Structure formats: structure tokens, C-alpha cells
N, CA and C of each residue as an Amber inpcrd file, in Angstrom:
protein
   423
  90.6600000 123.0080000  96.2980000  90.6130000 124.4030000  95.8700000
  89.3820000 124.6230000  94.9870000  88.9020000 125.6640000  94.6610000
  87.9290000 125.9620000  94.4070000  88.2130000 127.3240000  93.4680000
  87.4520000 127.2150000  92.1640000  87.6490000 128.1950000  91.0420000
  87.1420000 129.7230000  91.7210000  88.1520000 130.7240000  91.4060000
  87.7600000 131.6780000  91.5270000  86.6180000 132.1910000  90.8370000
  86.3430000 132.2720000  89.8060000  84.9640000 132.3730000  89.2450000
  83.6230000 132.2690000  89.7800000  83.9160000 131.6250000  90.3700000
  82.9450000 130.4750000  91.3750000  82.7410000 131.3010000  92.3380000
  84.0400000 130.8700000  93.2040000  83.8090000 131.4880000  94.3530000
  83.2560000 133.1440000  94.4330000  83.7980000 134.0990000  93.4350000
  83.0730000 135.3330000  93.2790000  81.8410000 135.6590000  92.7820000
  81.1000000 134.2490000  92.6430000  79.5700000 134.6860000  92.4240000
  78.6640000 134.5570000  93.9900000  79.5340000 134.5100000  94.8770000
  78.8000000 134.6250000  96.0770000  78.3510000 135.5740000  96.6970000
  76.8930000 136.0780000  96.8840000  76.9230000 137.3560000  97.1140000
  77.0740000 138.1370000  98.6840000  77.5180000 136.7360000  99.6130000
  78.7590000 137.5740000 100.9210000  79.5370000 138.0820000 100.2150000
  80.2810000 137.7770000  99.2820000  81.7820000 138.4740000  98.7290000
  81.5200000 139.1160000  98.0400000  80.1650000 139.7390000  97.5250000
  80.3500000 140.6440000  96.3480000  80.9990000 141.7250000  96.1000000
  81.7160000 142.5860000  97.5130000  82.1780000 143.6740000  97.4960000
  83.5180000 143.5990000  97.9330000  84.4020000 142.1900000  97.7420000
  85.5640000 141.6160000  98.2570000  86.5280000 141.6620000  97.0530000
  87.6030000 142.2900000  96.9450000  88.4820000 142.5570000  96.1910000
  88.9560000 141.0400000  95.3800000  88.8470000 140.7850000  94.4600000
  89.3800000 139.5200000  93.3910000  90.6410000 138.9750000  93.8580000
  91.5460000 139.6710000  94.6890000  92.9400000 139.5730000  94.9200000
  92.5880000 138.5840000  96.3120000  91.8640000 139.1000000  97.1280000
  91.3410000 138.3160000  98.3800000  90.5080000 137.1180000  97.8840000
  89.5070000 137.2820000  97.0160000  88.9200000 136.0240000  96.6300000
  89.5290000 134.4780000  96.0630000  90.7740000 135.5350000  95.7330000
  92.1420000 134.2130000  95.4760000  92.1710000 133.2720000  96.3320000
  92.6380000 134.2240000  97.4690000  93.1760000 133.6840000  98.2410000
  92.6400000 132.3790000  99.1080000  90.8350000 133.4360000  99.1820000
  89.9590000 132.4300000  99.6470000  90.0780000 131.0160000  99.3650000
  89.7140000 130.9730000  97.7160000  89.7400000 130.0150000  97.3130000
  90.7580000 128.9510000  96.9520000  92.0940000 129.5330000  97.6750000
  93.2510000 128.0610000  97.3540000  92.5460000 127.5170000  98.7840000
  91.6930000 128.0000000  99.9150000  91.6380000 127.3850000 100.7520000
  90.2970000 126.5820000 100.9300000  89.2330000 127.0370000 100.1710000
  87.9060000 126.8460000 100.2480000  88.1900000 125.0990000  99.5610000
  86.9670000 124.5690000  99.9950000  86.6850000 123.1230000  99.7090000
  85.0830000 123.4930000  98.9840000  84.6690000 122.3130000  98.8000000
  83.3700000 121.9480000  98.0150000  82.6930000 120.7920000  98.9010000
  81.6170000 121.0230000  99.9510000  81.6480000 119.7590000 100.4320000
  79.8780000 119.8370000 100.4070000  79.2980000 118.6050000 100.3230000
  78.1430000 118.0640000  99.8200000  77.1430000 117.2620000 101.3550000
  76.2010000 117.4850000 101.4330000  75.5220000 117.1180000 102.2660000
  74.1950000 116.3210000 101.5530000  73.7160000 115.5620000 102.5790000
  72.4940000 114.8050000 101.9710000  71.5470000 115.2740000 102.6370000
  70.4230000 115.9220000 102.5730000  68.6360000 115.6530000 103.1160000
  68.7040000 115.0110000 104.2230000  68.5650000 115.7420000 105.5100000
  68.1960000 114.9190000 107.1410000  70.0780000 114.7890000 107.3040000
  70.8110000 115.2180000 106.9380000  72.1680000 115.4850000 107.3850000
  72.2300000 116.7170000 108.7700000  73.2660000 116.1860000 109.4120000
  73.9090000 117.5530000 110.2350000  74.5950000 117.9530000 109.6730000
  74.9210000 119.2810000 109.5590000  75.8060000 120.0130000 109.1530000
  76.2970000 120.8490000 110.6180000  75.9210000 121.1350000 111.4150000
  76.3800000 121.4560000 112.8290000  75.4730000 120.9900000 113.4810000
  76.3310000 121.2330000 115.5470000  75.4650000 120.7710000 116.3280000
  75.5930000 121.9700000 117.5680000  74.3590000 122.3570000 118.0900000
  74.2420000 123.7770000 118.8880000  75.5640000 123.2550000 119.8530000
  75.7770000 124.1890000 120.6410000  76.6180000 124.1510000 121.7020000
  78.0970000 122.8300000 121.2460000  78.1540000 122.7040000 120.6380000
  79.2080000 121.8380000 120.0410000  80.5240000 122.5160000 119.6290000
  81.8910000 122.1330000 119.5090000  83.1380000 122.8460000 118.4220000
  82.6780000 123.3240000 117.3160000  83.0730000 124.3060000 116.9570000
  83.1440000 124.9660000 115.4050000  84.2930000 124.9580000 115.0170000
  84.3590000 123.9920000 113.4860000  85.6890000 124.1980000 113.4000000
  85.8110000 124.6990000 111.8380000  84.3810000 124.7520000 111.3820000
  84.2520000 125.2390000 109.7440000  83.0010000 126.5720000 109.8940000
  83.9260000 127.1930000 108.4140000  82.6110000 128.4150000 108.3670000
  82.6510000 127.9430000 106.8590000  81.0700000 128.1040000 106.3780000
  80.5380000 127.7770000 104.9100000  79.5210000 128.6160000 104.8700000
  80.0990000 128.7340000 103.2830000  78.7860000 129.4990000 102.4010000
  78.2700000 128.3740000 101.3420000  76.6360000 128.3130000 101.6080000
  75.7380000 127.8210000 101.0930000  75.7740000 128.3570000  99.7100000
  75.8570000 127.0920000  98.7370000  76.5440000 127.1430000  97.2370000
  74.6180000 127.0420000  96.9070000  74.1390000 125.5140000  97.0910000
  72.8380000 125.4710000  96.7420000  72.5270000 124.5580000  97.7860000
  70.8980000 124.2930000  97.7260000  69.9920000 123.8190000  98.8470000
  69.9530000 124.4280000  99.8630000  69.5020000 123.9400000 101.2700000
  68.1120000 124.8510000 102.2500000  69.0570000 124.0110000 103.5160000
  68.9730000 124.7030000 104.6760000  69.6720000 124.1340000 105.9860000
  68.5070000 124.6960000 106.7480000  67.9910000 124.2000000 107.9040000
  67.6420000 124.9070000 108.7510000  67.7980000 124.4160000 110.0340000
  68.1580000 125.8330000 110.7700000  68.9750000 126.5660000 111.5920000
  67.9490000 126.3920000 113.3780000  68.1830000 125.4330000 113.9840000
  67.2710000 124.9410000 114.8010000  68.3370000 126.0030000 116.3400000
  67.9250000 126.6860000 117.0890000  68.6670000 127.4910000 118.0800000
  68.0920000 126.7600000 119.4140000  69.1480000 126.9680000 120.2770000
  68.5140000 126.1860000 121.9080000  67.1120000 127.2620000 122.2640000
  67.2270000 128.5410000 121.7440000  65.6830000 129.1090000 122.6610000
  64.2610000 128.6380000 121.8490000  64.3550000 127.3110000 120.9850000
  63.1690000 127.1060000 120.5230000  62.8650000 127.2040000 119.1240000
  63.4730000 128.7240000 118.5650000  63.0690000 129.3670000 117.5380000
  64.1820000 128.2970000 116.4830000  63.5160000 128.8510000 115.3980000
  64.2550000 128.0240000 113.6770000  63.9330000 129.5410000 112.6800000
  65.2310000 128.6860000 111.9470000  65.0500000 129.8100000 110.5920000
  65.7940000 128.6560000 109.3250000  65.3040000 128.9230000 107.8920000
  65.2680000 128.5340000 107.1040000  66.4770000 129.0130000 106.4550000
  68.2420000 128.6990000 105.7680000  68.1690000 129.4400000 105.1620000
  68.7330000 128.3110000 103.7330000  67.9020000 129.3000000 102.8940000
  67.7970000 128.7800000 100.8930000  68.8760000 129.6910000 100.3630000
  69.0510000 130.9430000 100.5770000  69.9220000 131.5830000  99.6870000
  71.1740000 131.7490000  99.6570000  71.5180000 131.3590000  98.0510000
  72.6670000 131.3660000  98.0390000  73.4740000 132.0020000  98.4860000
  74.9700000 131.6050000  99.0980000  75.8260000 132.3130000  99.0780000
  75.6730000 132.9680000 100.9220000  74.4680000 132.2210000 101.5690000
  74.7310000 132.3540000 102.9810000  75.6210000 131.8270000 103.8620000
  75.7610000 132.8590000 104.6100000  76.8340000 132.2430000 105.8180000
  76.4970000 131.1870000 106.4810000  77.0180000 130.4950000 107.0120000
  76.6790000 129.3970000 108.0140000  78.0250000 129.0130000 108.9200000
  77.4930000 128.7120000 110.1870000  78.7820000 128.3280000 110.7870000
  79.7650000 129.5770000 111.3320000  79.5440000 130.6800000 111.7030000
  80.3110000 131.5360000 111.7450000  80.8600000 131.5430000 113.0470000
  80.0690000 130.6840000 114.2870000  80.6730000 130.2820000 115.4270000
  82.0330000 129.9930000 115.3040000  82.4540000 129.6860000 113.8340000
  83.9690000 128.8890000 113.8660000  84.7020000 129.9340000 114.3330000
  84.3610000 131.3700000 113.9010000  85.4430000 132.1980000 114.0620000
  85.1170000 133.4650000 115.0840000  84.0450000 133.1680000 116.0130000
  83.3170000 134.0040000 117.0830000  84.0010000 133.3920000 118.2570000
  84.7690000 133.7800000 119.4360000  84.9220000 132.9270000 120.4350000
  83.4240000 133.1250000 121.5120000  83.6520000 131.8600000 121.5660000
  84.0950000 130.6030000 122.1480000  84.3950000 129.2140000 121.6950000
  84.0640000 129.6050000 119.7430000  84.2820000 128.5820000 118.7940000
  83.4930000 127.3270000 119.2050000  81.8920000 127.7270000 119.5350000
  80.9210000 126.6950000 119.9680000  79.4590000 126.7320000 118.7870000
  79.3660000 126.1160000 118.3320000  78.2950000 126.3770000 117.5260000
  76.5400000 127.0560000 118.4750000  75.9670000 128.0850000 117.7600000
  74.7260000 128.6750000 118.9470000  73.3730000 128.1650000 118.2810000
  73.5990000 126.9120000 117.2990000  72.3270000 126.1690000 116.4370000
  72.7380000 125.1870000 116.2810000  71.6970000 124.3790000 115.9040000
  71.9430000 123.1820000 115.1690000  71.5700000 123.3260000 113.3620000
  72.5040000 122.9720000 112.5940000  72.0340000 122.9140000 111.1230000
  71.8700000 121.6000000 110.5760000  70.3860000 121.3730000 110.0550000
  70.3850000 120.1730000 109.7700000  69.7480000 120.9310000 107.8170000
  70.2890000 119.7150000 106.9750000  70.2020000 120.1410000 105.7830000
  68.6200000 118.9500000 105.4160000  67.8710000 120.5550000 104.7450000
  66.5160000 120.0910000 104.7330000  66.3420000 119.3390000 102.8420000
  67.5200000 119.9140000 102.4130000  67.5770000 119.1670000 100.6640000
  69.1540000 118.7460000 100.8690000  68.9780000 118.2440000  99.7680000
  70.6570000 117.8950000  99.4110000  71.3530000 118.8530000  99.4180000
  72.7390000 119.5700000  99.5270000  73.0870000 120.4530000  99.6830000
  74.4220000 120.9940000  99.5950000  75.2280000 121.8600000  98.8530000
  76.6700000 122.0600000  98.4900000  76.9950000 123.0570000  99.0330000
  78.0690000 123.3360000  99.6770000  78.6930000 124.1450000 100.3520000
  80.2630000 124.5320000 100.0220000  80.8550000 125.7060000 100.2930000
  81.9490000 126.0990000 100.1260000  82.3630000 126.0130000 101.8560000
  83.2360000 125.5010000 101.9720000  83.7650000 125.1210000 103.4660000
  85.2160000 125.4310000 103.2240000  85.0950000 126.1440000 104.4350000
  86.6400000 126.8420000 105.3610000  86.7700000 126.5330000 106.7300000
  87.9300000 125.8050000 106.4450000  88.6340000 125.0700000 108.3020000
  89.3330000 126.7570000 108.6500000  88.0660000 126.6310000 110.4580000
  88.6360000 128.0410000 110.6950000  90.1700000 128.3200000 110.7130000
  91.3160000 127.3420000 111.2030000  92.4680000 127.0380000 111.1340000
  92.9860000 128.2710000 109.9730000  92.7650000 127.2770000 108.9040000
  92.9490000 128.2760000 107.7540000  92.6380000 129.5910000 107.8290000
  91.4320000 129.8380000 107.9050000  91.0850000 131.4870000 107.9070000
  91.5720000 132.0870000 108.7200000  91.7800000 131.9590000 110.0720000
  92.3060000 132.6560000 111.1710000  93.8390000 132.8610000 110.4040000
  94.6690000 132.0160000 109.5000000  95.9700000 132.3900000 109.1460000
  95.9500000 133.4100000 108.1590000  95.0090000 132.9940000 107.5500000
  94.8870000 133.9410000 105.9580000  94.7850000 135.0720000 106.5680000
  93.3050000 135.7280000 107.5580000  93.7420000 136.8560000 108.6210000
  94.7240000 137.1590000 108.6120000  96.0570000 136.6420000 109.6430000
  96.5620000 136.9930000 110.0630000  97.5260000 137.5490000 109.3280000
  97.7790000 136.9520000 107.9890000  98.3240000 137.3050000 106.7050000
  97.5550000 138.6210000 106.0940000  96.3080000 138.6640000 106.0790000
  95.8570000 139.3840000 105.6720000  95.0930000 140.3350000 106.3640000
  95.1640000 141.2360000 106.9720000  94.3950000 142.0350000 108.0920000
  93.2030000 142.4310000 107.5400000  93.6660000 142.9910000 106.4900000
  92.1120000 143.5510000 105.1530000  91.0630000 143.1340000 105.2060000
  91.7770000 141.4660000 104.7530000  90.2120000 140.6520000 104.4410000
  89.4820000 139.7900000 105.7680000  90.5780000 139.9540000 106.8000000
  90.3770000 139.4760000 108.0190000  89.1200000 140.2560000 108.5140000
  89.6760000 142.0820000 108.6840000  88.1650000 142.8800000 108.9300000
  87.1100000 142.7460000 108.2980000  87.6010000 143.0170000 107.0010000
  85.8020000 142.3300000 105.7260000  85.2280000 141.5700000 106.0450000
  86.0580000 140.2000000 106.3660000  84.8090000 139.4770000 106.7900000
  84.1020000 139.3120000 108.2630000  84.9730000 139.3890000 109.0700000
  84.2110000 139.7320000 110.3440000  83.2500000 140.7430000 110.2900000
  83.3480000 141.5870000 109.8450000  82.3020000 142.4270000 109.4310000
  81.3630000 142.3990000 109.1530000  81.2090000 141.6620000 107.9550000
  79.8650000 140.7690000 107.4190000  79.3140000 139.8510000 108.3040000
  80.1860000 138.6390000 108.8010000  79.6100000 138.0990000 109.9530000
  78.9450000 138.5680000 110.9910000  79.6150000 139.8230000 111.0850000
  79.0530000 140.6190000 112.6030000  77.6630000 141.2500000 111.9250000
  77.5760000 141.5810000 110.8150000  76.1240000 142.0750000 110.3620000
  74.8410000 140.4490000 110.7640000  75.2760000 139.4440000 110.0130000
  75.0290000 138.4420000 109.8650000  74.4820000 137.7660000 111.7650000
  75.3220000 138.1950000 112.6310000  75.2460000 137.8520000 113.8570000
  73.9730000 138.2800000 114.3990000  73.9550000 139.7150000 113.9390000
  73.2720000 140.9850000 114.4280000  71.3010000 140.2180000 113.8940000
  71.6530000 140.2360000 112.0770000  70.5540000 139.7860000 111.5040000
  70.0610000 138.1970000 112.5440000  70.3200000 137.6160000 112.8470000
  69.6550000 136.3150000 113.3560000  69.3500000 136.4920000 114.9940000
  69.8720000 137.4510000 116.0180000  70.0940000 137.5480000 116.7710000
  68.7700000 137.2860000 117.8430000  67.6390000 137.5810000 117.2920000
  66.2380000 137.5740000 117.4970000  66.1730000 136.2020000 117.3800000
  66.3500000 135.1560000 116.7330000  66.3570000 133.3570000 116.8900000
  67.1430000 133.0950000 117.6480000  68.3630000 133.5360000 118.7740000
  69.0160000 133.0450000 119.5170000  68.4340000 133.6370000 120.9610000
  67.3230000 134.7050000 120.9440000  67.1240000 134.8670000 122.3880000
  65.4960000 134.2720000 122.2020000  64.8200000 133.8350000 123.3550000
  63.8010000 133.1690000 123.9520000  62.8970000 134.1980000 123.8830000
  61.6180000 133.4820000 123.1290000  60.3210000 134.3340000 122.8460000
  59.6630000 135.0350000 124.5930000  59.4640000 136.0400000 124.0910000
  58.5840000 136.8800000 125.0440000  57.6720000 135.6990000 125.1360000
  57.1360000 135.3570000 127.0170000  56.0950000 135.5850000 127.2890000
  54.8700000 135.7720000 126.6580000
């Protein structure tokens, strides 16, 4: 589990009711990566979604393209809860690196418990989908 305090300095959740951030966090973990780690693999299971606490991942996609991401409190992994529950990158962690990690398992229940925060965050994800969407299709010619 993971301190609420904490967990509400993330700025995906900044506009997420304290009552939901609870909840998040009896489920959220703390999990740590090393420099030249995977943290996902493209076309692979998704079975976690994390927000980047501190350090840099970058986000390698099958059409070629990469993106960097450093800032805190980014999504990562959101394949967990997009079907086909396949990861559409590879994340390899470019520093050492801490993460707040959610087994989609969990979230899909908390959803289902919670419809509210179920839409909130798909929501954000779906912004989040939208923002990268240009690194998942193949450069023009």
C-alpha cells in the first residue's frame, strides 16, 4: 500500500477526488527498476498500469519511432487496461527508476466497484492514448 499523500502528488490524479485516491492506494505498490531494465515488452501481456514516481523510461514502438518519458507522475502501461491487454511499446528504463504499479486485476475491480473513478481514469488514459498516437503509426514516406 502506498501513502495517500503520496499518491495525491501525482499530477494524472490531480483532479481525482481524495476519497478515490484512497482507494487507489490500498492497491498501488512501489516498485523500483534499474538503468537498461524492461519495464514492458511491445506486443506482449499487460498486466500492470504505472505512474512514473521518478526517473526516465523510454518508450521504443514497433513503427520505429521512441519517446522519452521523465515526468513525473506519467502514465505508462495503459495497454493493461485497453483491450487487447497487449503492450503497443517496449519500455526500457533509461535511469534507475520508481514507479507506482497497479495489477490491472485490481483496477478493473475497483472499476467495477467504482464506476466514477473507473470513467476518470479511462479518460485520462484515452487523452494519454490520443497524445502518443503519432509514435505508434509509421513515419510518412
Amino acid at each position: 500500500m502506498v501513502e495517500v499523500s503520496e499518491l495525491k502528488q501525482s499530477p494524472f490524479l490531480e483532479d481525482v477526488p481524495e476519497s478515490d485516491i484512497q482507494q487507489l492506494a490500498r492497491i498501488a505498490l512501489i516498485t523500483n527498476f534499474r538503468e537498461g531494465e524492461m519495464l514492458f515488452q511491445a506486443n506482449h501481456p499487460a498486466r500492470y498500469f504505472y505512474l512514473l514516481k521518478s526517473g526516465s523510461v523510454l518508450l521504443c514502438f514497433p513503427s520505429g519511432r521512441s519517446l522519452v518519458i521523465r515526468e513525473s507522475g506519467q502514465p505508462l502501461g495503459w495497454s493493461s487496461l485497453v483491450s487487447p491487454l497487449h503492450h503497443t511499446a517496449t519500455g526500457i528504463c533509461l535511469t534507475d527508476s520508481v514507479f507506482y504499479q497497479f495489477s490491472n486485476a485490481e483496477l478493473f475491480e475497483l472499476f467495477r466497484m467504482n464506476t466514477g473513478l473507473g470513467s476518470r481514469i479511462m479518460a485520462k488514459i484515452e487523452a494519454v492514448i490520443q497524445q502518443r498516437k503519432p509514435y505508434r503509426a509509421p513515419r510518412a514516406a
